[in-house]
Structure formats: structure tokens, C-alpha cells
PDB file as gemmi writes it, atoms N, CA and C in Angstrom:
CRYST1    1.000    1.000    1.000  90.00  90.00  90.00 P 1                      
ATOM      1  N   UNK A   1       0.843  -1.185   0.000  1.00  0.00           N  
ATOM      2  CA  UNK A   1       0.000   0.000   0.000  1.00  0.00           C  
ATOM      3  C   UNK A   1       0.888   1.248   0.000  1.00  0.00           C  
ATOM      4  N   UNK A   2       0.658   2.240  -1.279  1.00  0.00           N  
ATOM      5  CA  UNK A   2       1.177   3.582  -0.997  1.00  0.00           C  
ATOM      6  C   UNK A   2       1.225   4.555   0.322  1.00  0.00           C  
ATOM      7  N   UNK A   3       2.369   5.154   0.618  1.00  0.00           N  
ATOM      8  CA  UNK A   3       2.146   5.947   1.642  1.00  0.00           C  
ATOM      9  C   UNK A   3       2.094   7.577   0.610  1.00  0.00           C  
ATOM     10  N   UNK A   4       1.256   8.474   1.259  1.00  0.00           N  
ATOM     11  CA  UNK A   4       1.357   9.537   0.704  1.00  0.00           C  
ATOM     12  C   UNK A   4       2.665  10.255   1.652  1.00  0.00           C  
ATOM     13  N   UNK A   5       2.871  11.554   0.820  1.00  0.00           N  
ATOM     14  CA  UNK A   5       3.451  12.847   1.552  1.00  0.00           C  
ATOM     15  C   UNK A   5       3.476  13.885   0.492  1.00  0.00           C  
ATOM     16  N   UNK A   6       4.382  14.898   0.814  1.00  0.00           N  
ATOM     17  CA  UNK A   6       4.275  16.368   0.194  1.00  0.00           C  
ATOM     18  C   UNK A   6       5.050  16.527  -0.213  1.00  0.00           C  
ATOM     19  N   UNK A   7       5.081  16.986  -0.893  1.00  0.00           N  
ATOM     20  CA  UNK A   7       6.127  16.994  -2.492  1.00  0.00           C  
ATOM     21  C   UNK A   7       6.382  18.985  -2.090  1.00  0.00           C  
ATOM     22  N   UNK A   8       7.622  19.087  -2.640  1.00  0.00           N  
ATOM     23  CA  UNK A   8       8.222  20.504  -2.221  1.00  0.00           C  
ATOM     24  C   UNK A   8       7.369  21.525  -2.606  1.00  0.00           C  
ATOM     25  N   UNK A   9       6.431  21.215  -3.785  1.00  0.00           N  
ATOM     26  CA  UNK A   9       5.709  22.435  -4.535  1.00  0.00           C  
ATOM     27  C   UNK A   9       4.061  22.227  -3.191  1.00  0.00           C  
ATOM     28  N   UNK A  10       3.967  21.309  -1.926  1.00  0.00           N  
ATOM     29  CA  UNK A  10       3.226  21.382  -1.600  1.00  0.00           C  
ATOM     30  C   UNK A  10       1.981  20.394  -2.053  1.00  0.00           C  
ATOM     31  N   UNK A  11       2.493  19.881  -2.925  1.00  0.00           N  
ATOM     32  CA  UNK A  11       1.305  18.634  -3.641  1.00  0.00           C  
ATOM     33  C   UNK A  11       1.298  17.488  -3.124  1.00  0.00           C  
ATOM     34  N   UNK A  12       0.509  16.643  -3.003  1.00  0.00           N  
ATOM     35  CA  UNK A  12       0.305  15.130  -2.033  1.00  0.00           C  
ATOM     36  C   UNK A  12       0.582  14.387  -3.169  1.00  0.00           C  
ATOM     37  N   UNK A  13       1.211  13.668  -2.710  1.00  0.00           N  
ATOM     38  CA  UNK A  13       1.926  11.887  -3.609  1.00  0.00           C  
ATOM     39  C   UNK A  13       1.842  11.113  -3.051  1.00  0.00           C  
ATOM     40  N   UNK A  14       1.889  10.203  -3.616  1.00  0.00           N  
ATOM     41  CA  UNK A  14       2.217   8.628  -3.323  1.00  0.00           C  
ATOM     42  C   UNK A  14       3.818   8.282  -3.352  1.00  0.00           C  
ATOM     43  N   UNK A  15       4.193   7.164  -2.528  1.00  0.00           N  
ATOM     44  CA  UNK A  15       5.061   6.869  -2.652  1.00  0.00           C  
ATOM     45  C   UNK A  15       5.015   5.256  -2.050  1.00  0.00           C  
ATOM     46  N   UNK A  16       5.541   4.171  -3.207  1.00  0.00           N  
ATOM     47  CA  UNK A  16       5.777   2.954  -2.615  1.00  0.00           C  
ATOM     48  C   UNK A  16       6.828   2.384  -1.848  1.00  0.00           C  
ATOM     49  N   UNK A  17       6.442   1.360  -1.173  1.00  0.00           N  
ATOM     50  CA  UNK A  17       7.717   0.409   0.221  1.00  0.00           C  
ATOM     51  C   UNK A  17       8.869  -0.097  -0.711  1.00  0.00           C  
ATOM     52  N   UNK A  18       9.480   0.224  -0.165  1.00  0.00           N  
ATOM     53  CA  UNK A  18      10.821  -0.684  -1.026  1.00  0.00           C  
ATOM     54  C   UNK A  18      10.689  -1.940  -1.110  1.00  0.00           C  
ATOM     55  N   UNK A  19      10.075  -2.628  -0.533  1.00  0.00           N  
ATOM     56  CA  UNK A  19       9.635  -3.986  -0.387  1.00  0.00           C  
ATOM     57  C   UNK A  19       8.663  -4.237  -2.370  1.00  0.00           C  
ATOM     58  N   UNK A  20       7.926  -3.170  -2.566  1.00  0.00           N  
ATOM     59  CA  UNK A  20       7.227  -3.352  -3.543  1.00  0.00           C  
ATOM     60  C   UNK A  20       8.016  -2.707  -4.876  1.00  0.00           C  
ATOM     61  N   UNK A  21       9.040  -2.280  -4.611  1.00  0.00           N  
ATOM     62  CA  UNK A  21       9.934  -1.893  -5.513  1.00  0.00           C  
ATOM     63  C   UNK A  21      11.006  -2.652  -6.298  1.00  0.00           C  
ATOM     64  N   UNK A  22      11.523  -3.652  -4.919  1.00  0.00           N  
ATOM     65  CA  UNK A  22      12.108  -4.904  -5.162  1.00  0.00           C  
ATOM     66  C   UNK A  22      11.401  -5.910  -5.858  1.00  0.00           C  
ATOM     67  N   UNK A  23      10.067  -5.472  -5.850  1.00  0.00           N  
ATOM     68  CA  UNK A  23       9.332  -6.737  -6.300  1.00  0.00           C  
ATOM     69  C   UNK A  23       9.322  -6.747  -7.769  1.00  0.00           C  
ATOM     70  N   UNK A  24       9.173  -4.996  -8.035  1.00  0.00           N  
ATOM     71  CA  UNK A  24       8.831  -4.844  -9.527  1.00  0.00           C  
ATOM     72  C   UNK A  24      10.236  -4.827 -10.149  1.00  0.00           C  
ATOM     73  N   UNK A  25      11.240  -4.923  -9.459  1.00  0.00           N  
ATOM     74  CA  UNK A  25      12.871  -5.022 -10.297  1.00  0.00           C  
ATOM     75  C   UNK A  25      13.256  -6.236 -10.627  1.00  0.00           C  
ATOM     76  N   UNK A  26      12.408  -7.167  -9.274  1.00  0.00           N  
ATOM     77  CA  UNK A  26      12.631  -8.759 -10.082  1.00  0.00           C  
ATOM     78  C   UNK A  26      11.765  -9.006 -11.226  1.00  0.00           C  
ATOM     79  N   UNK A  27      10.985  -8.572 -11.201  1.00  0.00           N  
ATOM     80  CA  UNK A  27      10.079  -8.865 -12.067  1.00  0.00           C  
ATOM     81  C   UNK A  27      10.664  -9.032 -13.826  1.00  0.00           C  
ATOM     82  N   UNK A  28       9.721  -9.883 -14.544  1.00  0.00           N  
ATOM     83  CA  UNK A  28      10.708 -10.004 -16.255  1.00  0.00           C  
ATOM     84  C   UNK A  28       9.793  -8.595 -16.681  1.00  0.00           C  
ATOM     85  N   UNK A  29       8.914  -8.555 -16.248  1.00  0.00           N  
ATOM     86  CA  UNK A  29       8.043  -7.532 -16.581  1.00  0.00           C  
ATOM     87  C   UNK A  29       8.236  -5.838 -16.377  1.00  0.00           C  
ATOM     88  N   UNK A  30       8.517  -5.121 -16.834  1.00  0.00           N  
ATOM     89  CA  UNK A  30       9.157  -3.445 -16.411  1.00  0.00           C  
ATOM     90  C   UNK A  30       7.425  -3.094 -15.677  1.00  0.00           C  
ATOM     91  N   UNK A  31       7.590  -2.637 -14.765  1.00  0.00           N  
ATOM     92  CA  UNK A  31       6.713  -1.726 -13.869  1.00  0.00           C  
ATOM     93  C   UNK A  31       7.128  -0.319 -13.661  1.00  0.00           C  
ATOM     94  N   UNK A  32       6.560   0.294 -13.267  1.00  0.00           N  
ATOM     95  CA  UNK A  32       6.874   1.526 -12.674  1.00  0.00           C  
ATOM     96  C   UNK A  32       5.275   2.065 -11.483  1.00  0.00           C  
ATOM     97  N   UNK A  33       5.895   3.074 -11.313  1.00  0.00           N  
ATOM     98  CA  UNK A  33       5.097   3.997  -9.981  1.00  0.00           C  
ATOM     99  C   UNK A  33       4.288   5.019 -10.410  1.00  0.00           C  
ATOM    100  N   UNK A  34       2.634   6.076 -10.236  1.00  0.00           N  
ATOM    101  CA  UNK A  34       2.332   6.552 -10.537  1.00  0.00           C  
ATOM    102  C   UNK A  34       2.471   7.370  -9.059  1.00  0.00           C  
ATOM    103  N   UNK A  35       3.591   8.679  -9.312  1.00  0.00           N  
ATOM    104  CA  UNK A  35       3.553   9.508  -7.775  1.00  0.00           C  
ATOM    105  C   UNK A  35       1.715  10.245  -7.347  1.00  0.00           C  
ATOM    106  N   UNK A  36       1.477  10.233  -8.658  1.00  0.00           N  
ATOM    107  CA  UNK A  36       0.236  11.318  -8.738  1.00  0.00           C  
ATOM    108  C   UNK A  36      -0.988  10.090  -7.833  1.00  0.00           C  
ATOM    109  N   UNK A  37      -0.834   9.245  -8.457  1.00  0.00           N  
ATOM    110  CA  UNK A  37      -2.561   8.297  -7.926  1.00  0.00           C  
ATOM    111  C   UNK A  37      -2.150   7.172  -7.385  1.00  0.00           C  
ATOM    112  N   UNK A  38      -0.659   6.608  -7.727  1.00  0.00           N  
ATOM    113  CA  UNK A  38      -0.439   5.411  -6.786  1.00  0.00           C  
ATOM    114  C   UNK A  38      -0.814   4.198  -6.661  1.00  0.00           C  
ATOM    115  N   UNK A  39      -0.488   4.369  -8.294  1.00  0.00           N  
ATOM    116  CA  UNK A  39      -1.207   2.596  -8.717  1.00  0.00           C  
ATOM    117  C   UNK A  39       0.296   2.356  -9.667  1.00  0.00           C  
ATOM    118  N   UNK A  40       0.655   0.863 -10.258  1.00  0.00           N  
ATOM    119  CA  UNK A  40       1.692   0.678 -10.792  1.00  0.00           C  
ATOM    120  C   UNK A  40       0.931   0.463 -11.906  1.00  0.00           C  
ATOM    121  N   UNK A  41       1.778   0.451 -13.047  1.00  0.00           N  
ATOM    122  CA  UNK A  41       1.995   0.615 -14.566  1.00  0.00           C  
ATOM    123  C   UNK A  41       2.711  -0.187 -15.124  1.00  0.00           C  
ATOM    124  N   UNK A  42       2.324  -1.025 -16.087  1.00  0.00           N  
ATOM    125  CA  UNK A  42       3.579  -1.558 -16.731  1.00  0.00           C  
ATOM    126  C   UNK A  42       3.727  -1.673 -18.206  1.00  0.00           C  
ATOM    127  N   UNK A  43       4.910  -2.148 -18.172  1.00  0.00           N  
ATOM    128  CA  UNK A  43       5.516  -1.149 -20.014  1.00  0.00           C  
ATOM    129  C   UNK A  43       6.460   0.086 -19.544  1.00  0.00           C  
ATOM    130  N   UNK A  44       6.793   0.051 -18.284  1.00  0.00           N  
ATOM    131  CA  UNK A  44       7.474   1.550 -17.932  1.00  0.00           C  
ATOM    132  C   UNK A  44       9.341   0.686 -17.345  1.00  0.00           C  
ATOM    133  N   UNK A  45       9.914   1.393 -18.802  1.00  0.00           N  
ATOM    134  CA  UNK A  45      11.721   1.552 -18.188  1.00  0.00           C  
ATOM    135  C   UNK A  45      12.193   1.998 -17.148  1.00  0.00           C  
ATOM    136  N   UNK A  46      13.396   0.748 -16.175  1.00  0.00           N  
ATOM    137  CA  UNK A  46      13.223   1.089 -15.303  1.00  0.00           C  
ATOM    138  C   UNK A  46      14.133   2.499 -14.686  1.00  0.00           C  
ATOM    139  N   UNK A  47      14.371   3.122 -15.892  1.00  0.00           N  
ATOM    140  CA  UNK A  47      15.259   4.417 -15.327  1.00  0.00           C  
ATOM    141  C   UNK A  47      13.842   5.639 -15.720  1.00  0.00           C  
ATOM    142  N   UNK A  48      13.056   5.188 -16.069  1.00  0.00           N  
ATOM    143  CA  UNK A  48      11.867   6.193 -16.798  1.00  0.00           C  
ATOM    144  C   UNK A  48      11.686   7.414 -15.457  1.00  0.00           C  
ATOM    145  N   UNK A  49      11.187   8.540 -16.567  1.00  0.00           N  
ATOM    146  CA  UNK A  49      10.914   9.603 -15.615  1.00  0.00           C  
ATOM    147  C   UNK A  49       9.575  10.332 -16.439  1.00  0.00           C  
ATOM    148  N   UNK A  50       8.749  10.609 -15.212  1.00  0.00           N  
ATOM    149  CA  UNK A  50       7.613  11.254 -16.061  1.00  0.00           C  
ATOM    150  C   UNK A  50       6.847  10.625 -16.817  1.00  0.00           C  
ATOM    151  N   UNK A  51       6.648   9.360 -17.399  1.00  0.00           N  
ATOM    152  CA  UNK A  51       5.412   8.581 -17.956  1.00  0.00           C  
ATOM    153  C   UNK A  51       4.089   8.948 -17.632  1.00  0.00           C  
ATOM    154  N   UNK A  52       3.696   8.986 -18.760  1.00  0.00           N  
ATOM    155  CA  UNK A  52       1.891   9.116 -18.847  1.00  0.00           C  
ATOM    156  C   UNK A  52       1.441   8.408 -17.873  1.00  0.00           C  
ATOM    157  N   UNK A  53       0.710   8.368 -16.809  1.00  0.00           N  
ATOM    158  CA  UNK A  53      -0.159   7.444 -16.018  1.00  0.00           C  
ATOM    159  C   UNK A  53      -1.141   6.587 -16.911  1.00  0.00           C  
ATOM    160  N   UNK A  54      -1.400   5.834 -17.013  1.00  0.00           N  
ATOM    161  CA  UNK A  54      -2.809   5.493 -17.288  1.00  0.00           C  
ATOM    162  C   UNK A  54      -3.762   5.449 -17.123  1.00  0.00           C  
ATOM    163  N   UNK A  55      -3.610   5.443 -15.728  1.00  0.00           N  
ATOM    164  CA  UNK A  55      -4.721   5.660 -14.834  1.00  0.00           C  
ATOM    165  C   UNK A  55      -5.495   7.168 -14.520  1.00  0.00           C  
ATOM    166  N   UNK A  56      -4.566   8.216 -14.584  1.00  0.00           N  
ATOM    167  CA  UNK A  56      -5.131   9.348 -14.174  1.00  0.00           C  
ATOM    168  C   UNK A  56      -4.531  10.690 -14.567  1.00  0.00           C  
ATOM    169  N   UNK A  57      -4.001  10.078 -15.858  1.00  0.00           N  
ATOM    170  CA  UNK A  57      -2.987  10.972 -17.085  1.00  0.00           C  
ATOM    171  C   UNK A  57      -2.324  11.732 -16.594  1.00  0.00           C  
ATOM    172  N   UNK A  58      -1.458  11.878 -15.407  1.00  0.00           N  
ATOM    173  CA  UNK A  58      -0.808  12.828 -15.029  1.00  0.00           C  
ATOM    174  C   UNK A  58       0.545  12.334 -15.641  1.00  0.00           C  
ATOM    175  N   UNK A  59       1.641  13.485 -15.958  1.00  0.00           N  
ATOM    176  CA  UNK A  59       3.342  12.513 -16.118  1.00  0.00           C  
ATOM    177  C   UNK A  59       4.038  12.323 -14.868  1.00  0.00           C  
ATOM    178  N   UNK A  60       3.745  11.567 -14.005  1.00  0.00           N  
ATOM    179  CA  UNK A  60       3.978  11.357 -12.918  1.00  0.00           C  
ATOM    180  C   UNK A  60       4.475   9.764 -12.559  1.00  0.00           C  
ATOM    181  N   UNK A  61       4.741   9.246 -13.596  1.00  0.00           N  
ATOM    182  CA  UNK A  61       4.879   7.477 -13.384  1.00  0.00           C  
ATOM    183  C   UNK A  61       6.664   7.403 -13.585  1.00  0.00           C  
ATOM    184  N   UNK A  62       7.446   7.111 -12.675  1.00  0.00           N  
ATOM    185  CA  UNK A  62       8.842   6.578 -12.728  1.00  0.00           C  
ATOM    186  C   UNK A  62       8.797   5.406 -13.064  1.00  0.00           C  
ATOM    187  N   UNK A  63      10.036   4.578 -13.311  1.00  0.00           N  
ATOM    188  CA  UNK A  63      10.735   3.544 -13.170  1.00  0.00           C  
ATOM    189  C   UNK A  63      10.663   2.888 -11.652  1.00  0.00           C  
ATOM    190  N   UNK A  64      11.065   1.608 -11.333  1.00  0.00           N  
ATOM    191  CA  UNK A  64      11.320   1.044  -9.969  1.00  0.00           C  
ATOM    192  C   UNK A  64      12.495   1.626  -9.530  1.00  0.00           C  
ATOM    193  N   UNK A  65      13.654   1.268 -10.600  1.00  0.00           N  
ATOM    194  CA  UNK A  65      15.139   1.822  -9.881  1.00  0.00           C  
ATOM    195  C   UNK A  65      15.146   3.093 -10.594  1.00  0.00           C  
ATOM    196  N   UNK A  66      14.693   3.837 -10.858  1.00  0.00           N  
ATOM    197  CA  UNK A  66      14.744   5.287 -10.773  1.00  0.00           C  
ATOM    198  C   UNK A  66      13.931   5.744  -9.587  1.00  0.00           C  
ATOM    199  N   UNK A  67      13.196   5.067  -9.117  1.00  0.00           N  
ATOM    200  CA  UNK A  67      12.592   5.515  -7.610  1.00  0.00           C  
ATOM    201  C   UNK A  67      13.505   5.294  -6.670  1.00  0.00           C  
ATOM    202  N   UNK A  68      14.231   4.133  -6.815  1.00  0.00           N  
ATOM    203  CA  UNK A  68      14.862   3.920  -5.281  1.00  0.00           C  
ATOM    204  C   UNK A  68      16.116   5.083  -5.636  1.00  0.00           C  
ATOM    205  N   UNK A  69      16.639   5.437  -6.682  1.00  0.00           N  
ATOM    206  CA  UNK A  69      17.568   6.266  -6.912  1.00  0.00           C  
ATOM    207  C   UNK A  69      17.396   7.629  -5.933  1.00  0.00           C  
ATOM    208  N   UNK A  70      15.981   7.730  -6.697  1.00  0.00           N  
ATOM    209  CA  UNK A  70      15.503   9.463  -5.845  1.00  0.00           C  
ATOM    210  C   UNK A  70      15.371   9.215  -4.480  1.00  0.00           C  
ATOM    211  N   UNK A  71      15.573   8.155  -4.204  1.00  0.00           N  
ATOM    212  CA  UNK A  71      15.104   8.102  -2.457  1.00  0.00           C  
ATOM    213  C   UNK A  71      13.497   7.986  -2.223  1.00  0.00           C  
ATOM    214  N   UNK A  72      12.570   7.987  -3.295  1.00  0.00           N  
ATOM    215  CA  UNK A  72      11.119   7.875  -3.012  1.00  0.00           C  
ATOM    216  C   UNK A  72      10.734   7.126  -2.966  1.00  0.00           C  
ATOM    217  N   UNK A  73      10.688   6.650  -1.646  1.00  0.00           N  
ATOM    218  CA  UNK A  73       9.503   5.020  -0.995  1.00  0.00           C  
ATOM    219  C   UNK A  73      10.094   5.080   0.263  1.00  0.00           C  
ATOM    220  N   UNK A  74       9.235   4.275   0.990  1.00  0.00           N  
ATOM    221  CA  UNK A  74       9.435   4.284   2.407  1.00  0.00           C  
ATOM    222  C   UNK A  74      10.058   2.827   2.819  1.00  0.00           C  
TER     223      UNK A  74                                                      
END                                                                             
């Protein structure tokens, strides 16, 4: 389950457990993160930045290891 917090401009995100990050790096399958709504995506590279959501069209969907890079997940 996503945890939210506040993003510097003041906006609420999501952010996933490293536990679920690891999951999507083993995976054969590329996943990524939607910061905006906080659902995963897949078809997303795992250095990606900014991907279309699908879910809720924001460009807000990373990569797995471009998340753990930024430090975003708990």
C-alpha cells in the first residue's frame, strides 16, 4: 500500500515500500510507480521519468530503480 506525503511544490503523492519496488525489479516484466494516484503501470523503463499514467494521465509514473535512486519510498 502507498504511503502519501508532500512533495516541495506542496502537492500530495504517493510513494511505494521498497519492499514493492524490489518486487517490480525482479520482475521479467518493467513496472513503474504513478507519484500522482499510486497505482503501478507496466511497459514503464526502469530508469523512466515522467510517464503518462494510465490511470489518471498525469506525467507522474517513474521507473522502480529510478525511484529507489531518488530516495522515493518508504
Amino acid at each position: 500500500m502507498p504511503q502519501t506525503y508532500t512533495s516541495r511544490a506542496g502537492v500530495k503523492q504517493f510513494k511505494p515500500s521498497l519492499k514493492q519496488l524490489e518486487k517490480y525489479m525482479q520482475s521479467d516484466e518493467c513496472r513503474g510507480f504513478c507519484l500522482a494516484c499510486g497505482k503501478s503501470q507496466s511497459g514503464v523503463e526502469p530508469d523512466a521519468r515522467k510517464y503518462v499514467c494510465e490511470n489518471c494521465n498525469q506525467p507522474k509514473v517513474y521507473g522502480a530503480e529510478e525511484l529507489v535512486l531518488m530516495n522515493l519510498f518508504y
